[in-house]
Tab-separated table of C-alpha atoms in Angstrom:
chain	number	residue	atom	x	y	z
A	87	UNK	CA	-0.428	0.225	-0.311
A	88	UNK	CA	1.305	3.737	-0.644
A	89	UNK	CA	2.087	5.934	1.465
A	90	UNK	CA	-0.129	8.899	2.113
A	91	UNK	CA	0.595	12.726	0.393
A	92	UNK	CA	0.531	14.911	3.050
A	93	UNK	CA	-1.275	17.923	0.461
A	94	UNK	CA	0.775	20.930	-0.471
A	95	UNK	CA	1.624	24.136	1.935
A	96	UNK	CA	-0.358	26.536	1.220
A	97	UNK	CA	1.206	29.896	-0.306
A	98	UNK	CA	1.517	32.567	2.462
A	99	UNK	CA	-0.959	35.124	2.817
A	100	UNK	CA	0.323	39.202	2.362
A	101	UNK	CA	-1.095	39.317	6.336
A	102	UNK	CA	2.036	36.789	7.175
A	103	UNK	CA	4.257	38.130	4.906
A	104	UNK	CA	3.764	41.489	6.865
A	105	UNK	CA	3.876	39.662	9.925
A	106	UNK	CA	7.200	38.417	9.009
A	107	UNK	CA	8.498	41.312	7.812
A	108	UNK	CA	7.740	43.369	10.181
A	109	UNK	CA	9.018	41.193	13.052
A	110	UNK	CA	12.471	40.720	11.245
A	111	UNK	CA	12.769	44.905	11.237
A	112	UNK	CA	11.722	44.604	14.880
A	113	UNK	CA	14.118	42.336	15.699
A	114	UNK	CA	16.698	44.339	13.472
A	115	UNK	CA	15.381	47.606	15.364
A	116	UNK	CA	16.059	46.203	18.371
A	117	UNK	CA	19.696	44.823	17.780
A	118	UNK	CA	20.801	48.058	16.288
A	119	UNK	CA	19.147	49.957	19.435
A	120	UNK	CA	21.219	47.757	21.877
A	121	UNK	CA	24.566	48.223	20.028
A	122	UNK	CA	24.387	52.160	19.444
A	123	UNK	CA	23.245	51.698	23.223
A	124	UNK	CA	26.529	49.640	24.556
A	125	UNK	CA	29.012	51.300	22.463
A	126	UNK	CA	27.192	55.451	23.777
A	127	UNK	CA	27.855	53.624	27.265
A	128	UNK	CA	31.279	52.719	26.708
A	129	UNK	CA	32.447	56.045	24.988
A	130	UNK	CA	30.623	58.423	27.371
A	131	UNK	CA	33.301	59.279	29.834
A	132	UNK	CA	35.776	59.558	26.912
A	133	UNK	CA	33.342	62.163	24.991
A	134	UNK	CA	32.929	64.253	28.095
A	135	UNK	CA	36.515	64.331	28.672
A	136	UNK	CA	36.582	65.548	25.258
A	137	UNK	CA	34.234	67.814	25.089
A	138	UNK	CA	35.654	69.414	28.620
A	139	UNK	CA	39.110	69.255	27.652
A	140	UNK	CA	37.684	71.485	24.587
A	141	UNK	CA	35.990	74.078	26.754
A	142	UNK	CA	38.396	74.249	29.613
A	143	UNK	CA	41.169	75.119	26.028
A	144	UNK	CA	38.651	77.854	25.586
A	145	UNK	CA	38.980	79.015	28.167
A	146	UNK	CA	42.113	79.239	28.769
A	147	UNK	CA	42.162	81.606	25.493
A	148	UNK	CA	40.688	84.262	27.065
A	149	UNK	CA	41.828	83.470	30.731
A	150	UNK	CA	44.931	82.791	31.257
A	151	UNK	CA	45.338	78.935	33.607
A	152	UNK	CA	47.593	80.354	36.446
A	153	UNK	CA	45.111	83.337	36.908
A	154	UNK	CA	43.268	80.554	38.512
A	155	UNK	CA	43.091	77.350	40.603
A	156	UNK	CA	39.729	76.002	41.544
A	157	UNK	CA	38.194	73.546	39.636
A	158	UNK	CA	36.544	76.113	37.359
A	159	UNK	CA	34.535	74.319	35.022
A	160	UNK	CA	32.473	72.552	38.839
A	161	UNK	CA	32.835	76.235	40.341
A	162	UNK	CA	29.262	77.217	38.311
A	163	UNK	CA	26.062	78.896	38.504
A	164	UNK	CA	23.050	78.783	36.304
A	165	UNK	CA	20.758	81.241	35.574
A	166	UNK	CA	16.839	80.600	34.645
A	167	UNK	CA	17.426	83.528	31.836
A	168	UNK	CA	20.300	86.186	31.231
A	169	UNK	CA	18.234	88.573	28.960
A	170	UNK	CA	21.841	90.933	29.794
A	171	UNK	CA	23.721	87.843	27.888
A	172	UNK	CA	21.416	87.338	24.833
A	173	UNK	CA	19.989	84.640	26.560
A	174	UNK	CA	16.772	84.556	26.968
A	175	UNK	CA	16.329	80.619	28.048
A	176	UNK	CA	18.952	80.553	30.516
A	177	UNK	CA	23.075	80.430	31.359
A	178	UNK	CA	25.552	78.775	32.948
A	179	UNK	CA	27.989	81.167	34.183
A	180	UNK	CA	31.738	79.692	35.532
A	181	UNK	CA	33.632	81.056	38.649
A	182	UNK	CA	37.502	81.792	38.549
A	183	UNK	CA	38.885	81.786	41.838
A	184	UNK	CA	42.364	81.781	43.540
A	185	UNK	CA	42.783	81.151	47.176
A	186	UNK	CA	39.077	81.178	47.540
A	187	UNK	CA	39.186	84.491	46.315
A	188	UNK	CA	37.260	85.971	43.140
A	189	UNK	CA	39.082	86.243	39.817
A	190	UNK	CA	36.727	86.197	36.655
A	191	UNK	CA	33.559	85.176	35.769
A	192	UNK	CA	33.508	82.995	32.409
A	193	UNK	CA	30.099	83.077	30.236
A	194	UNK	CA	28.672	82.976	26.701
A	195	UNK	CA	26.805	85.307	25.540
A	196	UNK	CA	24.665	86.251	21.880
A	197	UNK	CA	25.398	89.085	19.880
A	198	UNK	CA	21.718	88.977	18.281
A	199	UNK	CA	22.125	91.450	15.646
A	200	UNK	CA	25.097	90.578	13.219
A	201	UNK	CA	25.308	91.149	9.359
A	202	UNK	CA	23.982	87.647	8.703
A	203	UNK	CA	22.108	86.223	12.062
A	204	UNK	CA	23.221	85.674	15.644
A	205	UNK	CA	26.922	85.348	16.489
A	206	UNK	CA	28.093	83.435	20.148
A	207	UNK	CA	30.561	84.449	22.134
A	208	UNK	CA	32.509	83.327	25.175
A	209	UNK	CA	34.224	86.154	27.327
A	210	UNK	CA	35.765	86.409	30.826
A	211	UNK	CA	35.062	89.678	32.608
A	212	UNK	CA	37.690	90.213	35.551
A	213	UNK	CA	37.012	91.204	38.948
A	214	UNK	CA	38.027	94.349	38.637
A	215	UNK	CA	35.209	95.155	35.749
A	216	UNK	CA	38.294	94.762	33.113
A	217	UNK	CA	37.568	92.352	30.554
A	218	UNK	CA	40.354	89.412	30.363
A	219	UNK	CA	39.123	88.224	26.598
A	220	UNK	CA	36.788	87.520	24.231
A	221	UNK	CA	36.256	84.585	21.633
A	222	UNK	CA	33.616	84.174	18.717
A	223	UNK	CA	32.674	80.413	18.851
A	224	UNK	CA	29.839	80.495	16.266
A	225	UNK	CA	28.808	82.947	13.640
A	226	UNK	CA	27.615	83.143	9.991
A	227	UNK	CA	29.069	86.339	8.944
A	228	UNK	CA	30.230	86.820	5.114
A	229	UNK	CA	33.836	84.965	4.766
A	230	UNK	CA	36.898	87.626	3.700
A	231	UNK	CA	34.307	89.983	4.961
A	232	UNK	CA	33.191	90.441	7.936
A	233	UNK	CA	34.425	87.008	9.467
A	234	UNK	CA	37.590	88.695	10.489
A	235	UNK	CA	35.843	88.563	14.374
A	236	UNK	CA	36.571	85.209	14.911
A	237	UNK	CA	40.369	84.175	15.349
A	238	UNK	CA	40.591	81.327	13.060
A	239	UNK	CA	39.213	83.430	10.095
A	240	UNK	CA	41.061	86.685	10.462
A	241	UNK	CA	44.432	86.717	8.123
A	242	UNK	CA	45.891	88.872	11.013
A	243	UNK	CA	47.184	85.537	12.832
A	244	UNK	CA	50.410	88.189	14.811
A	245	UNK	CA	47.590	91.190	16.079
A	246	UNK	CA	43.776	89.226	15.524
A	247	UNK	CA	40.955	91.907	15.559
A	248	UNK	CA	39.607	89.800	18.349
A	249	UNK	CA	42.370	90.403	20.481
A	250	UNK	CA	41.233	94.301	21.049
A	251	UNK	CA	39.241	93.612	24.012
A	252	UNK	CA	41.542	92.180	26.548
A	253	UNK	CA	41.897	94.123	29.341
A	254	UNK	CA	39.947	97.161	28.249
A	255	UNK	CA	37.539	99.509	30.725
A	256	UNK	CA	33.933	99.514	30.815
A	257	UNK	CA	33.990	103.731	28.564
A	258	UNK	CA	35.901	101.467	25.297
A	259	UNK	CA	32.951	98.597	24.895
A	260	UNK	CA	32.135	100.655	22.166
A	261	UNK	CA	33.729	100.810	18.097
A	262	UNK	CA	35.172	104.165	16.885
A	263	UNK	CA	33.065	104.986	14.668
A	264	UNK	CA	30.261	104.670	18.760
A	265	UNK	CA	33.031	106.956	20.199
A	266	UNK	CA	34.787	103.798	21.659
A	267	UNK	CA	38.172	102.114	21.237
A	268	UNK	CA	37.371	99.318	19.147
A	269	UNK	CA	38.654	99.146	15.756
A	270	UNK	CA	36.895	97.706	12.895
A	271	UNK	CA	37.622	96.863	9.313
A	272	UNK	CA	36.340	98.722	6.000
A	273	UNK	CA	33.298	97.514	5.146
A	274	UNK	CA	32.283	95.358	8.036
A	275	UNK	CA	31.329	97.803	10.770
A	276	UNK	CA	27.753	95.525	11.573
A	277	UNK	CA	29.649	92.439	12.582
A	278	UNK	CA	32.402	94.613	15.461
A	279	UNK	CA	29.461	96.364	16.260
A	280	UNK	CA	26.907	93.816	16.933
A	281	UNK	CA	30.128	91.519	18.931
A	282	UNK	CA	31.313	94.731	20.795
A	283	UNK	CA	28.130	95.719	21.653
A	284	UNK	CA	26.985	92.481	22.897
A	285	UNK	CA	30.265	92.307	25.058
A	286	UNK	CA	29.493	95.870	26.543
A	287	UNK	CA	26.219	94.460	27.249
A	288	UNK	CA	27.067	90.976	29.466
A	289	UNK	CA	30.332	93.033	31.003
A	290	UNK	CA	28.030	95.400	32.171
A	291	UNK	CA	25.800	92.442	34.004
A	292	UNK	CA	28.748	91.107	35.067
A	293	UNK	CA	30.141	94.131	36.422
A	294	UNK	CA	27.147	94.823	38.431
A	295	UNK	CA	26.049	91.137	39.856
A	296	UNK	CA	29.584	89.702	40.360
A	297	UNK	CA	29.376	89.955	44.328
A	298	UNK	CA	25.514	88.003	44.107
A	299	UNK	CA	26.962	85.434	41.056
A	300	UNK	CA	30.064	84.500	43.239
A	301	UNK	CA	27.822	83.959	46.114
A	302	UNK	CA	25.256	82.196	44.974
A	303	UNK	CA	24.617	78.463	45.277
A	304	UNK	CA	27.585	76.348	46.871
A	305	UNK	CA	30.975	76.263	45.741
A	306	UNK	CA	32.469	73.344	44.563
């Protein structure tokens, strides 16, 4: 007697194919997510340390490391809003000290009126009210014209434009065209004025509130 034959398998339905495809994609997504999460956890400390080193390098461009001895990046105060700095959603201000004595406030600021939009800055205001220095960290000013505000783009490497701010007093925080001490390049007054005015506002804010800012919060 011959063996019974099994009926042929029914072809997969569209629903079945969709389910199988969905399960395959889900498994792939879960595996990829787990891989990415594992990579992030494995490299997070290295990434954080690198970001801190870069931030500290930038700060040390405007504030000599020998002028302070505290862990500056951990001695900070956070403000919920700082319109004087062009930061309505809040700001972090780092406090430099030496032997527990106040040395300088380091802060970010934004000039809203650059020729091509916002210009982001970082500056140090010394405890005597003078400027330690200023750096432009982000801008969209015209290449070859207004971008000299950024020392990386300034063709004058021996005396970049931004270096004028170091040690300036309050009465000088204007471009020469407005009666101040800051020189500007022909054809690019708007960029220089935007940076200068933002620096003046931020420095005036720091000078007026420095005692409160140094006391606020807990010193690490």
